[in-house]
Amino acid sequence: SEFMEFAQFLTVMNFFAHTSDGQARAREAGVQTTSARTAALIDMLERDPACMADVVPSLPKALVSKLWTSSFAEACEKEYAAVGTDGAGSASLKSLLPSVVGLSQPYPFRLSEAGSAALA
């Protein structure tokens, strides 16, 4: 679903932008500076979120194993349904952010509302 992709996107962006492990993964990718690789990955995702498949190999297996599962997809569907939508079948970014933050709380790569708002 689009909401699941949004939740994955924000979590991955948070991982690269705000965690030491995300910066270390960028370093392991062979780029001269962590900040340059992280910025490149973030820029790639900002320009085209469909590039997620190109970014996934740079992510830790623990993150991928949590975000690309049927249980995460089901949790996203449940959260999206709980938020509700406008008459057009969509929800505002502001109303969705707390749900994405909540979905990430069980994990070490969890989001904060402030961090996710800055990335969205």
GROMACS .gro file of C-alpha atoms in nm:
model
  120
    1SER     CA    1   0.000   0.000   0.000
    2GLU     CA    2   0.105   0.361  -0.037
    3PHE     CA    3   0.100   0.407   0.340
    4MET     CA    4   0.336   0.112   0.390
    5GLU     CA    5   0.572   0.257   0.128
    6PHE     CA    6   0.550   0.593   0.306
    7ALA     CA    7   0.631   0.429   0.640
    8GLN     CA    8   0.923   0.241   0.484
    9PHE     CA    9   1.046   0.559   0.317
   10LEU     CA   10   1.041   0.765   0.638
   11THR     CA   11   1.206   0.489   0.838
   12VAL     CA   12   1.483   0.441   0.583
   13MET     CA   13   1.538   0.817   0.553
   14ASN     CA   14   1.557   0.840   0.932
   15PHE     CA   15   1.803   0.552   0.942
   16PHE     CA   16   2.043   0.726   0.703
   17ALA     CA   17   1.997   1.077   0.839
   18HIS     CA   18   1.987   1.018   1.214
   19THR     CA   19   2.157   0.694   1.317
   20SER     CA   20   2.522   0.611   1.359
   21ASP     CA   21   2.459   0.270   1.202
   22GLY     CA   22   2.310   0.439   0.893
   23GLN     CA   23   2.618   0.654   0.860
   24ALA     CA   24   2.838   0.349   0.912
   25ARG     CA   25   2.652   0.162   0.636
   26ALA     CA   26   2.723   0.447   0.402
   27ARG     CA   27   3.090   0.429   0.498
   28GLU     CA   28   3.093   0.054   0.430
   29ALA     CA   29   2.956   0.124   0.084
   30GLY     CA   30   3.298   0.261  -0.002
   31VAL     CA   31   3.221   0.629  -0.021
   32GLN     CA   32   3.492   0.868   0.095
   33THR     CA   33   3.275   1.046   0.347
   34THR     CA   34   2.978   0.917   0.534
   35SER     CA   35   2.792   1.242   0.504
   36ALA     CA   36   2.840   1.246   0.127
   37ARG     CA   37   2.704   0.890   0.084
   38THR     CA   38   2.419   0.948   0.326
   39ALA     CA   39   2.332   1.272   0.149
   40ALA     CA   40   2.345   1.094  -0.187
   41LEU     CA   41   2.110   0.818  -0.068
   42ILE     CA   42   1.871   1.068   0.087
   43ASP     CA   43   1.880   1.283  -0.227
   44MET     CA   44   1.809   0.978  -0.443
   45LEU     CA   45   1.505   0.889  -0.233
   46GLU     CA   46   1.380   1.247  -0.219
   47ARG     CA   47   1.397   1.279  -0.598
   48ASP     CA   48   1.233   0.945  -0.661
   49PRO     CA   49   1.097   0.729  -0.379
   50ALA     CA   50   1.071   0.448  -0.635
   51CYS     CA   51   1.452   0.419  -0.601
   52MET     CA   52   1.400   0.238  -0.273
   53ALA     CA   53   1.509  -0.091  -0.436
   54ASP     CA   54   1.846   0.071  -0.515
   55VAL     CA   55   1.887   0.182  -0.153
   56VAL     CA   56   1.784  -0.144   0.017
   57PRO     CA   57   2.125  -0.313  -0.034
   58SER     CA   58   2.281  -0.036   0.178
   59LEU     CA   59   2.045  -0.105   0.468
   60PRO     CA   60   2.114  -0.343   0.755
   61LYS     CA   61   1.942  -0.680   0.725
   62ALA     CA   62   1.767  -0.617   1.058
   63LEU     CA   63   1.595  -0.309   0.918
   64VAL     CA   64   1.498  -0.479   0.591
   65SER     CA   65   1.373  -0.787   0.774
   66LYS     CA   66   1.132  -0.571   0.974
   67LEU     CA   67   1.006  -0.330   0.708
   68TRP     CA   68   0.950  -0.575   0.421
   69THR     CA   69   0.730  -0.829   0.597
   70SER     CA   70   0.365  -0.918   0.584
   71SER     CA   71   0.332  -0.831   0.953
   72PHE     CA   72   0.462  -0.477   0.889
   73ALA     CA   73   0.228  -0.447   0.591
   74GLU     CA   74  -0.066  -0.559   0.806
   75ALA     CA   75   0.030  -0.315   1.083
   76CYS     CA   76   0.045  -0.035   0.825
   77GLU     CA   77  -0.298  -0.123   0.688
   78LYS     CA   78  -0.441  -0.128   1.041
   79GLU     CA   79  -0.284   0.208   1.130
   80TYR     CA   80  -0.400   0.368   0.806
   81ALA     CA   81  -0.755   0.245   0.863
   82ALA     CA   82  -0.744   0.383   1.219
   83VAL     CA   83  -0.636   0.729   1.100
   84GLY     CA   84  -0.925   0.752   0.859
   85THR     CA   85  -0.934   0.933   0.530
   86ASP     CA   86  -1.103   1.230   0.378
   87GLY     CA   87  -1.383   1.176   0.131
   88ALA     CA   88  -1.130   1.123  -0.149
   89GLY     CA   89  -0.971   0.824   0.026
   90SER     CA   90  -0.654   0.999   0.137
   91ALA     CA   91  -0.516   1.122   0.468
   92SER     CA   92  -0.300   1.423   0.546
   93LEU     CA   93   0.069   1.387   0.612
   94LYS     CA   94   0.018   1.547   0.953
   95SER     CA   95  -0.238   1.284   1.050
   96LEU     CA   96  -0.017   0.996   0.930
   97LEU     CA   97   0.311   1.092   1.101
   98PRO     CA   98   0.211   0.975   1.451
   99SER     CA   99   0.116   0.637   1.303
  100VAL     CA  100   0.452   0.598   1.131
  101VAL     CA  101   0.630   0.699   1.452
  102GLY     CA  102   0.422   0.443   1.642
  103LEU     CA  103   0.501   0.168   1.392
  104SER     CA  104   0.874   0.227   1.439
  105GLN     CA  105   0.880   0.227   1.821
  106PRO     CA  106   0.961  -0.143   1.876
  107TYR     CA  107   1.281  -0.109   1.674
  108PRO     CA  108   1.622   0.047   1.745
  109PHE     CA  109   1.578   0.259   1.429
  110ARG     CA  110   1.260   0.422   1.561
  111LEU     CA  111   1.145   0.763   1.448
  112SER     CA  112   1.052   1.070   1.646
  113GLU     CA  113   0.771   1.298   1.530
  114ALA     CA  114   1.018   1.585   1.493
  115GLY     CA  115   1.259   1.373   1.291
  116SER     CA  116   0.991   1.227   1.069
  117ALA     CA  117   0.833   1.567   1.006
  118ALA     CA  118   1.171   1.699   0.894
  119LEU     CA  119   1.210   1.408   0.651
  120ALA     CA  120   0.859   1.409   0.507
   0.00000   0.00000   0.00000
